[in-house]
Tab-separated table of C-alpha atoms in Angstrom:
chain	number	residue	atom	x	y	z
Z	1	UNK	CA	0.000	0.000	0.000
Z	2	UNK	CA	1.237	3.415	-0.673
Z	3	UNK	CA	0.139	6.288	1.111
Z	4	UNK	CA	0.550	9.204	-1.700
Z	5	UNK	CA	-2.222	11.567	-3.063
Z	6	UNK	CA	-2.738	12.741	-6.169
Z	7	UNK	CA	-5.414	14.607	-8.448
Z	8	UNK	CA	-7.260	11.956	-10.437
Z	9	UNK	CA	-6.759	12.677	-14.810
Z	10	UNK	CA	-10.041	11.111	-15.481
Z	11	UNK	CA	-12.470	12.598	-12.873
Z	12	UNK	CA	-10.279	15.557	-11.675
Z	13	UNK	CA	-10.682	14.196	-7.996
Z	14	UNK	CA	-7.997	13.641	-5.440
Z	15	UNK	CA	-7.841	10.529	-4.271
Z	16	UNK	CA	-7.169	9.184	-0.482
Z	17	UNK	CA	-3.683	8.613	-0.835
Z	18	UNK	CA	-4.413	4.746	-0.798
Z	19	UNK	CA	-3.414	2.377	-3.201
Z	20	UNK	CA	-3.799	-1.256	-3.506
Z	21	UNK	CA	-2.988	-3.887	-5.577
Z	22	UNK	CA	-3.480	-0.821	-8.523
Z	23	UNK	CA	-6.568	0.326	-6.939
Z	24	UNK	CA	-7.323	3.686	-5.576
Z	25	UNK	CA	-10.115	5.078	-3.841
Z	26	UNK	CA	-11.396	8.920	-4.630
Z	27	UNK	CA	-11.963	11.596	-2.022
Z	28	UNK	CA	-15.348	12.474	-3.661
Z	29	UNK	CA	-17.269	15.201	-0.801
Z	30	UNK	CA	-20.296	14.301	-0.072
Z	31	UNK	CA	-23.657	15.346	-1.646
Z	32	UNK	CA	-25.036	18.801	0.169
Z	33	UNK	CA	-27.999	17.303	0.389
Z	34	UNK	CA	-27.146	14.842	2.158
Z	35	UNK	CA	-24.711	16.489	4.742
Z	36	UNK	CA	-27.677	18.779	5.903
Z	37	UNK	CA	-29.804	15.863	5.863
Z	38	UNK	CA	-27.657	14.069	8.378
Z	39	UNK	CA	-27.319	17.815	10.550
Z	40	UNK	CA	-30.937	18.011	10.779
Z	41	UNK	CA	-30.868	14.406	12.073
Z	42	UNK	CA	-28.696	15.035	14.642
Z	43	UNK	CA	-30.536	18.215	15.700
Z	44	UNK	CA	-33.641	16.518	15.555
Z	45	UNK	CA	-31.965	13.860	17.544
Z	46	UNK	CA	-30.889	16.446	20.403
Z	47	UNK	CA	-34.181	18.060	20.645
Z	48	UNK	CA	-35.612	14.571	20.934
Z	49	UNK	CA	-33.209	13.585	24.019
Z	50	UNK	CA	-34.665	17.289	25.583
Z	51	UNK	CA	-37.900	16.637	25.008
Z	52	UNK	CA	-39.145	13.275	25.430
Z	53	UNK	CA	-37.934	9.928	27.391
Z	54	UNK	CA	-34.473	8.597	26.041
Z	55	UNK	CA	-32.112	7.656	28.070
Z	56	UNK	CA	-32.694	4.453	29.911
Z	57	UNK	CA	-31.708	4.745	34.389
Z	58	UNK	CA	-31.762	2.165	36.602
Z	59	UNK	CA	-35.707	2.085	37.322
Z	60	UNK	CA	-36.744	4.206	34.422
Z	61	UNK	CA	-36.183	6.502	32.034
Z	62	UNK	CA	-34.880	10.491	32.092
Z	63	UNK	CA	-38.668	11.652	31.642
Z	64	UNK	CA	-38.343	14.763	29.076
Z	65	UNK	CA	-39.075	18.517	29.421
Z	66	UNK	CA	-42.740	17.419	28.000
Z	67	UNK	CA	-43.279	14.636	30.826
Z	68	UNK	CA	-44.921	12.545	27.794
Z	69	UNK	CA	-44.596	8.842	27.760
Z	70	UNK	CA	-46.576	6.117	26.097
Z	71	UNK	CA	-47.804	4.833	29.111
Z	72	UNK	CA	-49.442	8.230	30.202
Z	73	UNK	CA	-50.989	8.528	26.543
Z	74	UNK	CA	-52.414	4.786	26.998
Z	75	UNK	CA	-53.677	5.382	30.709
Z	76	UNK	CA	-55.167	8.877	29.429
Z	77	UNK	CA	-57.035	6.740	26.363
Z	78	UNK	CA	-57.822	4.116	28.810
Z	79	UNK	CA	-59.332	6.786	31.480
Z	80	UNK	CA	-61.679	8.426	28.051
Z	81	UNK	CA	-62.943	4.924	27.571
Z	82	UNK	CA	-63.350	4.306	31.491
Z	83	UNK	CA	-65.677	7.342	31.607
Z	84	UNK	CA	-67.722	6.377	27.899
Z	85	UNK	CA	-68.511	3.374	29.198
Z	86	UNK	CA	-69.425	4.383	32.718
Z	87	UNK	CA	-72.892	4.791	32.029
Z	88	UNK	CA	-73.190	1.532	30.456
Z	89	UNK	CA	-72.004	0.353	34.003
Z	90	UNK	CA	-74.176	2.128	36.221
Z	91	UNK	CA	-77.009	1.002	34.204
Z	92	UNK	CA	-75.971	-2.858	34.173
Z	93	UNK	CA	-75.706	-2.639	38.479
Z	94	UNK	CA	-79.007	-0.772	38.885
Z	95	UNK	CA	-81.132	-2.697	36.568
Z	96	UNK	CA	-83.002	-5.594	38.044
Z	97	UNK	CA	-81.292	-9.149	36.602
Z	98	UNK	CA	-84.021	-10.692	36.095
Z	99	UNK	CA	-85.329	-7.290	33.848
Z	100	UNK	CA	-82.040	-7.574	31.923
Z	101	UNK	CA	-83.000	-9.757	28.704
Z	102	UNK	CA	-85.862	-6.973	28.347
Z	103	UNK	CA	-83.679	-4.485	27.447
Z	104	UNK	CA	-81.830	-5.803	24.234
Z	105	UNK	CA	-79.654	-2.897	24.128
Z	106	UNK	CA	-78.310	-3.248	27.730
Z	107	UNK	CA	-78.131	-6.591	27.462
Z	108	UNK	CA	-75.820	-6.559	24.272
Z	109	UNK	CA	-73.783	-4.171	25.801
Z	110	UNK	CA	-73.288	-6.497	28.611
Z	111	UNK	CA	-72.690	-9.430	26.332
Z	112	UNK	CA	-69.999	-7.519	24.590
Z	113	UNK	CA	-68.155	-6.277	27.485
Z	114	UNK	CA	-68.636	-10.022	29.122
Z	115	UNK	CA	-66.911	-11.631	26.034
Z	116	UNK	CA	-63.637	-9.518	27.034
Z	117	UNK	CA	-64.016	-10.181	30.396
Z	118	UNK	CA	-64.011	-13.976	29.943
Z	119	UNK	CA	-60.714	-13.674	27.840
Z	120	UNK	CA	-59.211	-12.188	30.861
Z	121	UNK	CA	-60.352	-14.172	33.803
Z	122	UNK	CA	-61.926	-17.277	32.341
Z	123	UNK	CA	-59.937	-19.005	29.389
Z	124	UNK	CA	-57.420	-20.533	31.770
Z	125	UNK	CA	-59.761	-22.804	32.935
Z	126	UNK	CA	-62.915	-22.854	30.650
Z	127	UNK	CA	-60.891	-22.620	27.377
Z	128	UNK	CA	-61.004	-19.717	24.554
Z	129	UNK	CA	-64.338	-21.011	23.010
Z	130	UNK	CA	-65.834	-21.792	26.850
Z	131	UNK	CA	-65.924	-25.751	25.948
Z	132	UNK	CA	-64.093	-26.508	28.893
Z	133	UNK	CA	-62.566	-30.205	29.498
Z	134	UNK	CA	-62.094	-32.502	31.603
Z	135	UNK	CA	-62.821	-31.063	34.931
Z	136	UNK	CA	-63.544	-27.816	34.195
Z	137	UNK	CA	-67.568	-27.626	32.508
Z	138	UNK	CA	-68.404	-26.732	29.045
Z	139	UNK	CA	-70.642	-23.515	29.660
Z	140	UNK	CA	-71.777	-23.655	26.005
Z	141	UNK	CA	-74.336	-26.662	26.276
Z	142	UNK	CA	-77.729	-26.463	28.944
Z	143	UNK	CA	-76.272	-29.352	31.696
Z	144	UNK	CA	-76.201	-26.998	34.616
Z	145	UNK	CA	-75.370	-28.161	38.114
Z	146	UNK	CA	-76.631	-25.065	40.268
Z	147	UNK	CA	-78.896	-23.323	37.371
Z	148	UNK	CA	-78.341	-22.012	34.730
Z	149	UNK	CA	-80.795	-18.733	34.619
Z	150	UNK	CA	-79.039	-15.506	35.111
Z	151	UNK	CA	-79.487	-14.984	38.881
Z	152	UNK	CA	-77.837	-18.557	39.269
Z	153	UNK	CA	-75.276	-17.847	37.063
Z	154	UNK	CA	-74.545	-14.571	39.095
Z	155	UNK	CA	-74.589	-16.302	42.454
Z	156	UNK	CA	-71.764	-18.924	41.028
Z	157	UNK	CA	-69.693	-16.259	39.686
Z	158	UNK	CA	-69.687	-13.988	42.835
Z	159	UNK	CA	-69.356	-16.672	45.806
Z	160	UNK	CA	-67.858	-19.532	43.612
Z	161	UNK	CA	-67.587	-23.367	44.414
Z	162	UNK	CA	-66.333	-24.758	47.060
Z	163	UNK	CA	-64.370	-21.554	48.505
Z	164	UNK	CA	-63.543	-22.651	52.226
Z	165	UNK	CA	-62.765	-18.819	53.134
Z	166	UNK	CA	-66.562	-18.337	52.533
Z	167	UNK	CA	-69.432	-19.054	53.937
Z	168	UNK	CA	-72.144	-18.121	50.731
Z	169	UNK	CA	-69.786	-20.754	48.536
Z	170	UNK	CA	-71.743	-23.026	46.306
Z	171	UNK	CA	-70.761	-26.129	47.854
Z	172	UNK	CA	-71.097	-29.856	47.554
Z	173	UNK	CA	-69.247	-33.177	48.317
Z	174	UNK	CA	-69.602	-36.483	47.027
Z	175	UNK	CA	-68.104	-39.122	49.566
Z	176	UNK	CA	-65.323	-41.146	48.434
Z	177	UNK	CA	-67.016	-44.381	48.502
Z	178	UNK	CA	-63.876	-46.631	48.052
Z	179	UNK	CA	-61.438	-44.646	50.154
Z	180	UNK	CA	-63.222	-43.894	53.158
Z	181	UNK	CA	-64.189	-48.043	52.641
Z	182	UNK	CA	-68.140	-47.272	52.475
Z	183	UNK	CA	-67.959	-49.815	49.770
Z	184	UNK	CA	-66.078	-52.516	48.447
Z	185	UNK	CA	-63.984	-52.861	45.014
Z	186	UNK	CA	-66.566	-55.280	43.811
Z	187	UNK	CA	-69.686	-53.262	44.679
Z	188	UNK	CA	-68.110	-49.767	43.241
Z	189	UNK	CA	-67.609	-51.749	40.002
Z	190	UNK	CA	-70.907	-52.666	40.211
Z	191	UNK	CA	-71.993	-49.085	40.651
Z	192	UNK	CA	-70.025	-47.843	37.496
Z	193	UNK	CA	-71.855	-50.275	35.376
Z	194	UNK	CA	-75.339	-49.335	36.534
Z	195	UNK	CA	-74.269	-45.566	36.112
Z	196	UNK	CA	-72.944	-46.082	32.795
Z	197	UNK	CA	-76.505	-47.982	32.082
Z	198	UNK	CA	-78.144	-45.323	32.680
Z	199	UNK	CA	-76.386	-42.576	30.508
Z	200	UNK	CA	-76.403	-45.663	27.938
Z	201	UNK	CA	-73.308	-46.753	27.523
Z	202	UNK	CA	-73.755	-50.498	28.593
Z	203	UNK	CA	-76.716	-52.649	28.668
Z	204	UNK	CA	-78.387	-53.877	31.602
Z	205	UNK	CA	-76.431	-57.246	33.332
Z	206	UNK	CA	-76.016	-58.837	36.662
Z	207	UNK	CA	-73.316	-56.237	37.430
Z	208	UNK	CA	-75.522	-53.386	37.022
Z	209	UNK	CA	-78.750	-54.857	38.743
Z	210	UNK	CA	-76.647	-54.996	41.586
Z	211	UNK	CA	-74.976	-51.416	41.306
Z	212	UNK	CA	-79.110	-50.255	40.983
Z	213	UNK	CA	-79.545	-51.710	44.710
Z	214	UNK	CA	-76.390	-50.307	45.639
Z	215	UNK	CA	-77.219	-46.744	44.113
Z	216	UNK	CA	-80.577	-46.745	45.833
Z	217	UNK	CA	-78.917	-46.919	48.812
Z	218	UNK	CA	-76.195	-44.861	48.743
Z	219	UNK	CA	-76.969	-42.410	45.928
Z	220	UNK	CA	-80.075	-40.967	45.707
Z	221	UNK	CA	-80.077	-39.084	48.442
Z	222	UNK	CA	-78.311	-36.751	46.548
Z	223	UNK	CA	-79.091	-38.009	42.625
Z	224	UNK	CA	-82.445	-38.546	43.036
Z	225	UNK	CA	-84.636	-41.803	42.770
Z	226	UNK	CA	-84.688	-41.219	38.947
Z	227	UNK	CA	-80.803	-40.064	38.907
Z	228	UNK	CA	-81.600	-36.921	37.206
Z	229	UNK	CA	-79.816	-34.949	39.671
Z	230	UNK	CA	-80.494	-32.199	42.541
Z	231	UNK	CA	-79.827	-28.312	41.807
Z	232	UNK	CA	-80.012	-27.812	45.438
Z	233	UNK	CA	-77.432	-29.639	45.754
Z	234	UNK	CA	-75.046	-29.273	42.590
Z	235	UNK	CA	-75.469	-33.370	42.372
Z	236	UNK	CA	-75.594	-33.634	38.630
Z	237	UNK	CA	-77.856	-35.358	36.495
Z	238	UNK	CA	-76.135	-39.302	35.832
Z	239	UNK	CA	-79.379	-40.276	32.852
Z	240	UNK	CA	-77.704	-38.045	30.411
Z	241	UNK	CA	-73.795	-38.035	28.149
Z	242	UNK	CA	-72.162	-35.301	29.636
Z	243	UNK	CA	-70.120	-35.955	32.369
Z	244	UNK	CA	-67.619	-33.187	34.096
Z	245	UNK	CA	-64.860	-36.387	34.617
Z	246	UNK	CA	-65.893	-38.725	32.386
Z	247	UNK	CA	-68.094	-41.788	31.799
Z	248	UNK	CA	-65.469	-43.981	30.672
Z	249	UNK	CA	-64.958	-47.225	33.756
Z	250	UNK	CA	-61.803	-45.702	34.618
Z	251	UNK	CA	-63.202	-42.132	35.466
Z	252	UNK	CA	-65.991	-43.927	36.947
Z	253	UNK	CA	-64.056	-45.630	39.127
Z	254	UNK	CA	-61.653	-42.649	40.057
Z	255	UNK	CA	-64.560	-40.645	40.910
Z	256	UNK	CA	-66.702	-43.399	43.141
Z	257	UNK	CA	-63.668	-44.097	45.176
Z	258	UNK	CA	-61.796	-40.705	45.566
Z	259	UNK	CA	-64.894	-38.380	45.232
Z	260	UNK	CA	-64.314	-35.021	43.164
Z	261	UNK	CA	-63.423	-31.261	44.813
Z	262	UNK	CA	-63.232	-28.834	41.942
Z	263	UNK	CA	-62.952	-25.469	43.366
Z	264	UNK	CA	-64.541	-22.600	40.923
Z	265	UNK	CA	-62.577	-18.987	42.436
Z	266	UNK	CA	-65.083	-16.725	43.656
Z	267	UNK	CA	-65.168	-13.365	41.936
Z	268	UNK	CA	-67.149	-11.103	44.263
Z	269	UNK	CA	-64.139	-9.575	46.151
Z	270	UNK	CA	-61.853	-9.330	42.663
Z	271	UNK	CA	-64.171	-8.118	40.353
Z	272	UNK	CA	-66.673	-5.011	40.218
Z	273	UNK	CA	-70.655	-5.976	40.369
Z	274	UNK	CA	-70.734	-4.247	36.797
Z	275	UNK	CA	-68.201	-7.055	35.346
Z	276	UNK	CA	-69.993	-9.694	37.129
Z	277	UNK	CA	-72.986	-8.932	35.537
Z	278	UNK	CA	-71.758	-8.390	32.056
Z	279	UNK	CA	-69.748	-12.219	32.638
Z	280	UNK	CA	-73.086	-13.963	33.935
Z	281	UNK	CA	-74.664	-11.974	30.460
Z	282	UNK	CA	-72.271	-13.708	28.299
Z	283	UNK	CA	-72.171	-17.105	30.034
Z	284	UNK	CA	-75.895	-16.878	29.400
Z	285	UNK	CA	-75.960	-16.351	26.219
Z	286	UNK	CA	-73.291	-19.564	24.929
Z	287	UNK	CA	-76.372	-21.530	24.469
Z	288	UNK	CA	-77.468	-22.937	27.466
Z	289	UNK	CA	-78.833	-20.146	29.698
Z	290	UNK	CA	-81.812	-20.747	30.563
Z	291	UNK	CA	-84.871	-18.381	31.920
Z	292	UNK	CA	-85.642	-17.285	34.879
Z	293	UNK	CA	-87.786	-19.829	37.813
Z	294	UNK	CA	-91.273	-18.671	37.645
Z	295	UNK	CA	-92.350	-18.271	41.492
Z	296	UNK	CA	-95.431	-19.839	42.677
Z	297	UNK	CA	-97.361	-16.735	43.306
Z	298	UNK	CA	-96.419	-15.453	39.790
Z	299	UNK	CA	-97.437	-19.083	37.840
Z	300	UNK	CA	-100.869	-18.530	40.097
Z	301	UNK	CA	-101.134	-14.994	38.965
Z	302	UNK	CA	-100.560	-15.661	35.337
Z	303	UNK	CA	-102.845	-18.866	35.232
Z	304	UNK	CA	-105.387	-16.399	36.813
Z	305	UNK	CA	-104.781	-14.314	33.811
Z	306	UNK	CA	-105.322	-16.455	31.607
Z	307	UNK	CA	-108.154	-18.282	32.821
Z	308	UNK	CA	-109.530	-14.666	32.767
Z	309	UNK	CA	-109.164	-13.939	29.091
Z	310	UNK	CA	-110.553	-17.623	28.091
Z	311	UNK	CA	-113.143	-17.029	29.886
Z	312	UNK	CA	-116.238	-14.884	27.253
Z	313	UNK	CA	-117.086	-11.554	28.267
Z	314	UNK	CA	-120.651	-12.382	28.573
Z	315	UNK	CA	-119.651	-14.503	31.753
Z	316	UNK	CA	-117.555	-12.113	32.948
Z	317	UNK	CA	-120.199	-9.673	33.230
């Protein structure tokens, strides 16, 4: 290499003053353009550094003489949509549940805001599409262990199941027939074929003739003399296919011996009434919500009504 400069004959350029191998490289100046392009970066740069967050510190960042940061601008967009939606909110905690599906608006305001809700707090267990699986109940069909109108829903999402810090908990608690030795290996085989006769998935034999005797027994206290289950109770209905473990003879057998203790978290001290009520509005709404209990003085009242207007108007009088 040789360090020597010169004027170049073809483009009247000095070059470097290196040479290699022949080659040479020319001092060409830069385009004015582009020098005062790459100033104004570097002023623009500077006034940045002054003006907004830049450098990083130990726990944060040197704020800026402007004191903006993205987090502000998101908790300032947040706080607009806070107060646009507040009157949604009001109305969903003042209005009467069970006068909720009579207001379509409301209610699809509550559905909406209950569909992000679940994403946040219910996926984990009930899965993205609210299916469930094994263990955790598919909210989509109508098999409902405590009810499945709106107030019920409501009651299960603010006190949960089986919360032992609570007194209001939904609770229930199957014994566990083969380990606290209420029954025998034999019988609780016995009792998984006549359960899995009954939701159809074997036919009738000696085995489950003798699981009937033991289930009348032992199991209708809680199931109910035609197994259909006890709301009261959260016992769940054994005559149809869907079954929270299983009806398969080894989840049978898992569940007769060991019993089951799914714990639902309670939402009532973590969550706002509004959010609980736009949650039980979406729950309902999967499928299998159903409507609200008529009471016995309003069945009497409306069969009085009715009687009324069948009856002609020449009687009446």
């Amino acid at each position: 290499m040789v360090d020597k400069q010169r004027i170049d004959e073809a483009t009247g350029t000095q070059t470097v003053g290196h040479e290699w191998d022949g080659i040479e490289e020319l001092d060409t100046p830069m385009p004015r353009w582009w020098l005062w392009t790459l100033y104004a970066t570097i002023i623009w740069g500077l006034v940045y550094v002054v003006l907004y967050p830049a450098w990083p510190m130990v726990n944060s960042a040197t704020e800026g003489v402007l004191g903006w940061s993205s987090r502000g601008d998101y908790q300032k967009a947040l706080a607009a949509r806070e107060a646009e939606l507040e009157p949604i909110r009001q109305a969903l905690v003042k209005t009467d549940i069970h006068d909720l599906p009579n207001n379509p608006e409301l209610l699809n305001e509550a559905v909406q805001g209950g569909r992000s809700a679940f994403k946040v707090h219910c996926v984990q267990c009930h899965g993205s599409g609210a299916a469930g699986s094994k263990g955790y109940p598919n909210l989509n069909d109508d098999e409902w262990l405590w009810g499945g109108d709106m107030e019920a829903i409501e009651y299960t999402l603010v006190h949960g199941i089986r919360n032992p810090d609570h007194d209001e908990t939904r609770f229930s608690q199957m014994p566990a027939f083969g380990r606290d030795g209420i029954l025998q290996s034999n019988e609780i085989q016995d009792l998984v074929s006549y359960v899995r006769v009954l939701s159809d998935r074997e036919q009738q034999s000696a085995s489950s003739n003798r699981g009937a005797a033991l289930f009348e027994i032992n199991c209708t206290v809680c199931h109910g003399n035609d197994a259909k289950g006890d709301r009261t109770q959260g016992a769940p209905n054994l005559t149809d296919a869907i079954n929270l473990y299983g009806l398969d003879r080894a989840s049978l057998t898992d569940t007769i011996t060991n019993s089951r203790y799914g714990v639902m978290p309670r939402w009532g001290h973590r969550l706002d009434a509004a959010t609980i009520r736009m949650l039980t509005a979406y729950v309902h709404s999967l499928g299998g919500g159903e409507a609200a209990p008529v009471s016995e003085d309003t069945a009497t009242e409306q069969a009085a009504i009715a009687t009324e207007a069948e009856t002609p108007v020449d009687e009446q009088s």
